[in-house]
Coordinates of C-alpha atoms in Angstrom, one line a residue:
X226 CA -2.3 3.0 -28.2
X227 CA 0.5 2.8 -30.9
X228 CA 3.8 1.8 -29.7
X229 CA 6.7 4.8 -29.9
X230 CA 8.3 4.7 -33.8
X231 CA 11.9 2.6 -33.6
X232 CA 14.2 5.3 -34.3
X233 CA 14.9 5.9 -37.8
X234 CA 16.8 8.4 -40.0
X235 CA 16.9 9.1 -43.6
X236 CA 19.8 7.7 -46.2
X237 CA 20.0 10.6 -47.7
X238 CA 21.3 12.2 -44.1
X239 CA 23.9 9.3 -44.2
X240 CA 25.0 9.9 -47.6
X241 CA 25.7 13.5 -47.2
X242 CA 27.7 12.3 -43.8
X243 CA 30.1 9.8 -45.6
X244 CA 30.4 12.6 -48.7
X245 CA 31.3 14.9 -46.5
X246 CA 34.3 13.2 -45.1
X247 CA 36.8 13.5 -47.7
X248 CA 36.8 17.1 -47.3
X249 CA 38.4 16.0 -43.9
X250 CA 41.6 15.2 -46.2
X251 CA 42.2 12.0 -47.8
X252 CA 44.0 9.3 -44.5
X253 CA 41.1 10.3 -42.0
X254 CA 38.5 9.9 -44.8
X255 CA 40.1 6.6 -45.5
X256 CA 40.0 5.8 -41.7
X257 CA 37.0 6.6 -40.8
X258 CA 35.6 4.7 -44.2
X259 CA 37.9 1.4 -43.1
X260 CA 35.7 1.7 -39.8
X261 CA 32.4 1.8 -40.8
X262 CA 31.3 -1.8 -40.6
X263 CA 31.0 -3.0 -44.2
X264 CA 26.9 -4.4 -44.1
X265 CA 26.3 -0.9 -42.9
X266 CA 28.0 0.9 -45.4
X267 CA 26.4 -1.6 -48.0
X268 CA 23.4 -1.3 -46.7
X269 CA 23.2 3.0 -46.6
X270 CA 24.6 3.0 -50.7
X271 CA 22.1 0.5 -51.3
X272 CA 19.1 2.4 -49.7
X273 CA 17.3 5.2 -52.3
X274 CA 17.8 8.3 -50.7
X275 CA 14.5 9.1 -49.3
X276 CA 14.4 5.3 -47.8
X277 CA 14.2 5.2 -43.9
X278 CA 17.3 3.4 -42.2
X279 CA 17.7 2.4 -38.4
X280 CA 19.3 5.0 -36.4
X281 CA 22.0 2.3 -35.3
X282 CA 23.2 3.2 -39.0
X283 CA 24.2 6.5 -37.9
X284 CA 25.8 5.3 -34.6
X285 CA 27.7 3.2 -37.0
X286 CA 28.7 6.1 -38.7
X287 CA 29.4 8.4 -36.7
X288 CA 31.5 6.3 -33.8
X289 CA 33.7 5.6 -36.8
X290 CA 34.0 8.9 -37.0
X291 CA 34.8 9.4 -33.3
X292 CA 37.3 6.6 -33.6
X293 CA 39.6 8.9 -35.9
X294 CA 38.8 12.4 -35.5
X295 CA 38.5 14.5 -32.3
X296 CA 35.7 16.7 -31.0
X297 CA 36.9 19.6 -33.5
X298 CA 36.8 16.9 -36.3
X299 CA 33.3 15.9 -35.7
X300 CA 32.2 19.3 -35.5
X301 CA 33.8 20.3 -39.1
X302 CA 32.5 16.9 -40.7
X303 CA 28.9 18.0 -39.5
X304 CA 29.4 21.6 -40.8
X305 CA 31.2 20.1 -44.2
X306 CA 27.8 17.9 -44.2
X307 CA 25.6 21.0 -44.2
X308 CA 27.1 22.8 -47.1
X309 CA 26.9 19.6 -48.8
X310 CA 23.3 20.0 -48.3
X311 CA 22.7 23.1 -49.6
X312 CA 24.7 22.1 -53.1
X313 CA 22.7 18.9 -53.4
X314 CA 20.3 18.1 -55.9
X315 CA 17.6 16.7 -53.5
X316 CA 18.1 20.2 -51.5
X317 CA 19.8 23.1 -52.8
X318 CA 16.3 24.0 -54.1
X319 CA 15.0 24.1 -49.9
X320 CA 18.5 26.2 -49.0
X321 CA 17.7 28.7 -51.9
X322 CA 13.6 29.1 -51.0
X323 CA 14.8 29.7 -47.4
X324 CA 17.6 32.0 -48.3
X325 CA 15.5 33.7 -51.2
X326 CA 15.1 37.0 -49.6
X327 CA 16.9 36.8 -45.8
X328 CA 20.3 36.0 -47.2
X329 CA 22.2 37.3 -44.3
X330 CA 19.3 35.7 -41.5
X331 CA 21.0 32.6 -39.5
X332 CA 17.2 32.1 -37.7
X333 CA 15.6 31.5 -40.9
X334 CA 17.7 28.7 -42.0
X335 CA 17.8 27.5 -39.0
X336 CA 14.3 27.7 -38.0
X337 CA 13.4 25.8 -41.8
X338 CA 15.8 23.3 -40.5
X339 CA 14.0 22.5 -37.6
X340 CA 10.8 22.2 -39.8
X341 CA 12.8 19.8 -41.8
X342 CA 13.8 17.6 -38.4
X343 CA 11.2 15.3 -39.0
X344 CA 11.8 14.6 -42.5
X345 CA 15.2 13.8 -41.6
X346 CA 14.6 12.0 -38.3
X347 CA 11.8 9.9 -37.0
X348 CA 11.4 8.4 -33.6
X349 CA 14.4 10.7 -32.3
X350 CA 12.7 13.3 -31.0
X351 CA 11.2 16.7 -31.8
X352 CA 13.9 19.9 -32.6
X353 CA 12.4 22.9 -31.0
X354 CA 12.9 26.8 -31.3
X355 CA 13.2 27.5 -27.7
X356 CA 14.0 31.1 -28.2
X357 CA 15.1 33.5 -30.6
X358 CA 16.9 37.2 -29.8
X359 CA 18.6 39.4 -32.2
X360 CA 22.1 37.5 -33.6
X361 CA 20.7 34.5 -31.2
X362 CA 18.2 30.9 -31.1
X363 CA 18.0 28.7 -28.8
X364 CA 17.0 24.8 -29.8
X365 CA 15.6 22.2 -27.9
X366 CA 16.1 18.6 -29.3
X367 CA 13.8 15.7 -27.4
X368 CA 13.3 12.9 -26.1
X369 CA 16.4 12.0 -27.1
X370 CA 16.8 7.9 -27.7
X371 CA 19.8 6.4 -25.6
X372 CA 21.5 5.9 -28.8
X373 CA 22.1 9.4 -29.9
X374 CA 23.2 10.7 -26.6
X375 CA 26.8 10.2 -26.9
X376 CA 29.3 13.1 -28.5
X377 CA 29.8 11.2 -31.9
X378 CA 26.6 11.9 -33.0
X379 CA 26.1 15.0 -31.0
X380 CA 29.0 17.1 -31.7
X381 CA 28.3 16.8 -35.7
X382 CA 25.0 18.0 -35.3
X383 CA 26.1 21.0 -33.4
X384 CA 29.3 21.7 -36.0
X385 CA 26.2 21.7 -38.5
X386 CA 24.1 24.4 -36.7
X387 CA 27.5 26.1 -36.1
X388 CA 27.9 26.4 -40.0
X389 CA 24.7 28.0 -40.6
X390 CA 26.0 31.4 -39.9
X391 CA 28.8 31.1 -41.9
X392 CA 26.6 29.7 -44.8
X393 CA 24.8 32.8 -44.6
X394 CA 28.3 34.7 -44.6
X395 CA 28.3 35.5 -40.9
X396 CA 30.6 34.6 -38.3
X397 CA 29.4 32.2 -35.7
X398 CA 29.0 29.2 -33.4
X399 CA 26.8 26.5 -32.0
X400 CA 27.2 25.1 -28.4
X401 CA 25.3 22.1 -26.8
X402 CA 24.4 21.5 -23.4
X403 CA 23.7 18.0 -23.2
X404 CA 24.6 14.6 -21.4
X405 CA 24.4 10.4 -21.8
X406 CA 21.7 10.5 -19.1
X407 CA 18.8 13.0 -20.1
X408 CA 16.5 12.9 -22.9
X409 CA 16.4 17.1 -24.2
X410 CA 19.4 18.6 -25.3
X411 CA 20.0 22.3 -25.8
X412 CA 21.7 24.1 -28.8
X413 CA 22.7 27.7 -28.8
X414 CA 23.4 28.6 -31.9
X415 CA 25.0 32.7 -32.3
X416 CA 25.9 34.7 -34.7
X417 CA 27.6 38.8 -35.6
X418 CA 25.2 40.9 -37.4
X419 CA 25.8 41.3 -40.8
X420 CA 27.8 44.1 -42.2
X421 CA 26.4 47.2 -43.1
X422 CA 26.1 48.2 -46.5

């Protein structure tokens, strides 16, 4: 039997975090970038994009993070993250296919997304459509590892989900239900219809 894959996530994920955070204005992007210890930071600006990097990386990260910004501040640095995303070379083209024809559809985005999970993410679980409802989807993320059950890396994943909508010019939000001690997490991601035309 082959042993359970370490948890690993991509640089390119890491990249897109730490050039998201100037958006965040200038001192906290400074803070937060003081914080990150500096063989990790070497280490993901080092990596090619596509490289795979130990998860502890993104703890790293993101408790830096956590350390200056509060949970509203975590939740806008994952959404900045996202439309980062969809403007960057390595993934604009993904954002646009998906988009192509369902410009105003939240659940195809997000349901592409969760395809994408494991080219993001390995050992850290699976992300699951749970259920999907008119203006509505519900995600299941698991077997979490220990290390991603805390809110600095949780709460920037559900500020990303939350800014699906609104990249597909809806209003919305994402909501988690998840704790330190269980391995699935659940995301509810909602969203208004879009305007009649």
């Amino acid at each position: 039997m082959t042993p359970p894959r370490a948890p690993e996530v991509r640089a390119l994920h890491l990249r897109m975090l730490l050039d998201a955070l100037p958006a965040l204005g200038p001192e906290p992007a400074h803070e937060v970038m003081a914080r990150i210890p500096a063989p990790t930071l070497a280490r993901i600006r080092r990596a090619g994009r596509l490289a795979w990097l130990p998860v502890r990386l993104l703890v790293e990260t993101c408790e830096a993070a956590a350390a200056v910004l509060d949970e509203e501040g975590l939740r806008r640095w994952g959404g900045v993250a996202l439309q980062a995303a969809a403007g960057a070379p390595l993934t604009r083209a993904f954002f646009l296919a998906v988009l192509g024809r369902e410009r105003h559809d939240p659940a195809a985005l997000l349901s592409s997304l969760v395809k994408a999970w494991p080219l993001l993410y390995a050992g850290c679980g699976d992300l699951l459509v749970m259920e999907r409802a008119p203006g509505a989807l519900r995600l299941l993320q698991g077997p979490t590892p220990p290390a991603l059950r805390r809110s600095a890396t949780v709460l920037p994943l559900v500020g990303a989900l939350g800014a699906v909508p609104a990249h597909c010019g809806l209003a919305g939000r994402a909501d988690a239900a998840w704790s330190p001690d269980v391995e699935w997490f659940e995301y509810r991601i909602s969203w208004a219809p879009p305007p009649r035309t």
